[in-house]
Coordinates of C-alpha atoms and ligand atoms in Angstrom, one line a residue:
X10 CA 0.0 0.0 0.0
X11 CA 1.3 3.5 -0.8
X12 CA 2.0 5.5 2.4
X13 CA 0.5 9.0 2.5
X14 CA 3.3 11.4 3.4
X15 CA 3.8 15.1 3.4
X16 CA 7.5 15.9 3.2
X17 CA 9.5 19.1 2.9
X18 CA 13.0 19.1 1.5
X19 CA 15.0 21.9 3.2
X20 CA 18.6 23.0 2.5
X21 CA 20.7 25.7 0.8
X22 CA 20.9 25.9 -3.0
X23 CA 23.1 23.1 -4.3
X24 CA 22.5 20.7 -1.4
X25 CA 20.8 18.4 -3.8
X26 CA 17.1 19.0 -3.0
X27 CA 16.0 18.7 -6.6
X28 CA 18.0 15.5 -7.3
X29 CA 16.8 13.9 -4.1
X30 CA 13.2 14.9 -4.7
X31 CA 13.5 13.6 -8.3
X32 CA 14.5 10.1 -6.9
X33 CA 12.2 10.1 -3.9
X34 CA 9.1 11.1 -5.7
X35 CA 9.5 8.2 -8.1
X36 CA 10.3 5.7 -5.3
X37 CA 7.4 6.9 -3.1
X38 CA 4.9 7.8 -5.8
X39 CA 4.5 11.3 -4.5
X40 CA 4.2 14.5 -6.6
X41 CA 7.4 16.5 -6.6
X42 CA 6.5 20.2 -6.1
X43 CA 9.4 22.5 -6.8
X44 CA 8.5 26.2 -6.4
X45 CA 11.6 27.1 -8.6
X46 CA 10.2 24.9 -11.4
X47 CA 6.7 26.4 -10.9
X48 CA 8.1 29.9 -11.3
X49 CA 10.2 28.9 -14.3
X50 CA 7.1 27.5 -16.0
X51 CA 5.2 30.7 -15.3
X52 CA 8.1 32.7 -16.8
X53 CA 8.3 30.5 -19.9
X54 CA 4.6 30.8 -20.4
X55 CA 4.8 34.6 -19.8
X56 CA 1.9 34.6 -17.3
X57 CA 1.2 37.6 -15.0
X58 CA 2.8 35.7 -12.1
X59 CA 5.8 34.9 -14.3
X60 CA 6.3 38.6 -15.2
X61 CA 6.3 39.5 -11.5
X62 CA 8.7 36.7 -10.5
X63 CA 11.2 37.1 -13.4
X64 CA 13.4 39.8 -11.8
X65 CA 13.7 37.9 -8.5
X66 CA 14.8 34.7 -10.1
X67 CA 17.3 36.5 -12.3
X68 CA 19.0 38.2 -9.4
X69 CA 18.8 35.3 -6.9
X70 CA 16.4 37.0 -4.5
X71 CA 13.2 35.4 -3.1
X72 CA 9.9 36.1 -4.8
X73 CA 7.7 38.0 -2.2
X74 CA 5.8 35.7 0.2
X75 CA 2.3 36.7 -0.9
X76 CA 3.0 35.7 -4.5
X77 CA 4.7 32.4 -3.6
X78 CA 2.2 31.3 -0.9
X79 CA -0.7 31.9 -3.3
X80 CA 1.0 29.8 -6.0
X81 CA 1.7 26.9 -3.6
X82 CA -1.8 27.0 -2.2
X83 CA -3.2 26.5 -5.7
X84 CA -0.9 23.7 -6.4
X85 CA -1.6 21.9 -3.1
X86 CA -5.3 22.1 -3.9
X87 CA -4.8 19.9 -7.0
X88 CA -6.1 16.3 -6.8
X89 CA -2.7 14.6 -6.9
X90 CA -1.6 16.2 -3.6
X91 CA -4.4 14.4 -1.6
X92 CA -2.1 11.4 -1.4
X93 CA 0.8 13.5 0.0
X94 CA 3.6 15.5 -1.6
X95 CA 7.3 16.3 -1.6
X96 CA 7.9 20.0 -1.4
X97 CA 11.2 21.2 -2.8
X98 CA 12.2 24.8 -2.2
X99 CA 9.1 25.7 -0.2
X100 CA 8.9 27.0 2.5
X101 CA 11.9 29.3 2.4
X102 CA 10.8 31.9 5.0
X103 CA 9.1 31.6 8.4
X104 CA 5.9 33.3 7.1
X105 CA 5.8 30.7 4.3
X106 CA 6.2 27.9 6.9
X107 CA 3.4 29.3 9.1
X108 CA 1.1 29.6 6.0
X109 CA 1.8 26.0 5.0
X110 CA 0.9 24.8 8.5
X111 CA -2.3 26.8 8.4
X112 CA -3.3 25.4 5.0
X113 CA -2.7 21.8 6.2
X114 CA -4.5 22.4 9.5
X115 CA -7.7 23.5 7.6
X116 CA -7.7 19.9 6.2
X117 CA -7.0 18.4 9.6
X118 CA -3.5 17.5 8.3
X119 CA 0.1 18.3 9.3
X120 CA 3.6 17.9 7.8
X121 CA 5.1 14.5 8.5
X122 CA 8.8 15.3 8.0
X123 CA 11.3 17.9 7.0
X124 CA 14.4 16.5 5.5
X125 CA 17.3 18.9 5.9
X126 CA 20.1 18.3 3.4
X127 CA 23.5 19.5 4.5
X128 CA 26.6 20.1 2.3
X129 CA 29.7 22.3 2.9
X130 CA 29.8 25.6 1.0
X131 CA 32.8 24.9 -1.2
X132 CA 31.0 21.8 -2.5
X133 CA 27.9 23.9 -3.1
X134 CA 29.8 26.2 -5.4
X135 CA 31.3 23.3 -7.4
X136 CA 28.0 21.6 -7.8
X137 CA 26.0 24.7 -8.8
X138 CA 28.4 26.1 -11.3
X139 CA 28.5 22.6 -13.0
X140 CA 24.8 21.8 -12.7
X141 CA 22.7 21.0 -15.8
X142 CA 19.0 20.0 -16.0
X143 CA 16.7 18.6 -18.7
X144 CA 14.3 21.4 -19.5
X145 CA 11.7 18.8 -20.6
X146 CA 11.5 16.3 -17.8
X147 CA 13.5 18.0 -15.0
X148 CA 16.2 15.2 -14.7
X149 CA 19.2 16.8 -13.0
X150 CA 22.8 16.3 -14.3
X151 CA 26.2 17.6 -13.4
X152 CA 29.0 18.3 -16.0
X153 CA 31.7 16.7 -13.8
X154 CA 30.0 13.9 -11.8
X155 CA 27.0 12.7 -13.9
X156 CA 26.8 14.3 -17.4
X157 CA 24.2 13.1 -19.9
X158 CA 25.6 10.3 -22.1
X159 CA 25.2 12.4 -25.2
X160 CA 26.1 16.1 -24.8
X161 CA 23.0 18.3 -24.3
X162 CA 20.5 15.4 -24.7
X163 CA 18.6 13.9 -21.8
X164 CA 19.2 10.2 -21.2
X165 CA 15.6 9.7 -20.1
X166 CA 13.4 11.7 -22.5
X167 CA 15.8 13.0 -25.2
X168 CA 14.9 16.6 -24.2
X169 CA 17.4 19.5 -24.2
X170 CA 19.9 19.5 -21.2
X171 CA 20.7 23.1 -20.3
X172 CA 22.4 25.2 -17.6
X173 CA 20.0 27.4 -15.5
X174 CA 20.6 31.1 -16.0
X175 CA 20.8 31.7 -12.2
X176 CA 23.5 29.0 -11.8
X177 CA 26.4 31.5 -11.9
X178 CA 28.9 32.1 -9.1
X179 CA 27.6 35.7 -8.7
X180 CA 23.9 34.9 -8.4
X181 CA 24.8 31.9 -6.1
X182 CA 26.4 34.3 -3.6
X183 CA 23.1 36.2 -3.3
X184 CA 21.1 33.0 -3.1
X185 CA 23.3 31.7 -0.3
X186 CA 23.2 35.0 1.7
X187 CA 19.4 34.9 1.3
X188 CA 19.3 31.3 2.5
X189 CA 21.3 32.1 5.7
X190 CA 19.2 35.2 6.5
X191 CA 15.7 34.0 5.7
X192 CA 15.6 30.2 5.3
X193 CA 18.1 28.8 7.8
X194 CA 15.8 29.9 10.8
X195 CA 13.4 27.2 9.6
X196 CA 15.9 24.5 10.8
X197 CA 15.2 25.6 14.4
X198 CA 11.5 26.1 13.6
X199 CA 11.0 22.5 12.5
X200 CA 13.4 21.1 15.1
X201 CA 11.1 22.6 17.7
X202 CA 8.1 20.8 16.1
X203 CA 10.1 17.5 16.3
X204 CA 9.8 16.7 12.6
X205 CA 13.4 17.6 11.4
X206 CA 15.7 14.9 10.0
X207 CA 19.2 16.1 9.2
X208 CA 21.0 14.3 6.3
X209 CA 24.6 14.8 5.2
X210 CA 24.2 15.0 1.4
X211 CA 27.8 15.6 0.4
X212 CA 28.5 12.3 -1.4
X213 CA 27.1 11.5 -4.8
X214 CA 24.1 9.3 -4.0
X215 CA 23.7 5.8 -5.3
X216 CA 20.2 4.1 -5.6
X217 CA 21.1 2.0 -2.4
X218 CA 21.8 5.2 -0.5
X219 CA 18.5 6.7 -1.6
X220 CA 16.7 3.5 -0.6
X221 CA 18.3 3.5 2.9
X222 CA 17.4 7.2 3.4
X223 CA 13.8 6.4 2.3
X224 CA 13.6 3.6 4.9
X225 CA 14.9 6.0 7.5
X226 CA 12.3 8.6 6.5
X227 CA 9.5 6.1 6.7
X228 CA 10.7 4.8 10.1
X229 CA 10.8 8.4 11.5
X230 CA 7.3 9.1 10.1
X231 CA 5.9 5.9 11.6
X232 CA 7.5 6.6 14.9
X233 CA 5.9 10.0 15.1
X234 CA 2.5 8.7 14.1
X235 CA 2.7 6.0 16.7
X236 CA 3.6 8.5 19.5
X237 CA 0.8 10.9 18.3
X238 CA -1.7 8.1 18.4
X239 CA -0.5 7.0 21.9
X240 CA -0.8 10.7 23.1
X241 CA -4.4 10.9 21.8
X242 CA -5.4 7.6 23.4
X243 CA -4.0 8.8 26.8
X244 CA -6.2 12.0 26.7
Ligands
AMP314 P1 15.2 26.9 -6.9 O1 14.9 26.3 -8.2 O2 14.6 26.2 -5.8 O3 16.7 27.1 -6.7 O4 14.6 28.4 -7.0 C1 15.0 29.3 -8.0 C2 14.5 30.7 -7.6 O5 13.1 30.7 -7.5 C3 15.0 31.2 -6.2 O6 16.3 31.8 -6.3 C4 13.9 32.3 -6.0 O7 14.1 33.5 -6.8 C5 12.6 31.6 -6.5 N1 12.0 30.8 -5.4 C6 11.9 29.4 -5.4 N2 11.2 29.0 -4.3 C7 10.9 30.1 -3.6 C8 10.2 30.4 -2.4 N3 9.7 29.4 -1.6 N4 10.1 31.7 -2.0 C9 10.5 32.7 -2.8 N5 11.2 32.5 -3.9 C10 11.4 31.3 -4.3

């Protein structure tokens, strides 16, 4: 039976949230919701939201909370999210985290787990400046560690493999500074809620490593559910 899980992937840019979410969403049959991807689609389709978000993505700053929260609420209301989701890149501020809790509470739900990916900064620079992605299916690549077999062509869908415009050393500095100022406080926020799982994501992950992390994620979620159920039965 598929386990219903609501998971957030937290971590600075380049800690591997997208790559991890890509593997985990397939293994767990959960929709992968990347706010960065949602913004990039809006920009490509030249929607009003895309016009508003464009300048923020280009400079590496965060899109204002009211725009971002509205977009995520709409996405979470779609049918495929009823069985759970993997959020990648949201929340990135405390007001976004509070809004997410409120949206879930309205449905009598709560987050199950926040997976916090940790990588040293020098490795982040190396990863981001060599990062590539398939613009059709979202499969992540890296020029040094796992390039596509054929230059510029996705191994999975044959789509074009490109470098993101904001993956430059200069924009990355702004994105990291923004992360430390606005997103890093979420580590303590979720730690206090007892749903944070830290994971050192420095090494290139193999299918076995992803599988063992998924087992750990499931164990932690089951443990939390059992202790919540026990607390309710004691009331
Ligand atoms: P990402 O693909 O997650 O690296 O995000 C790319 C860019 O999209 C970020 O640098 C921000 O400009 C914007 N963005 C993504 N997620 C959020 C968010 N939760 N809040 C505000 N801006 C975001």
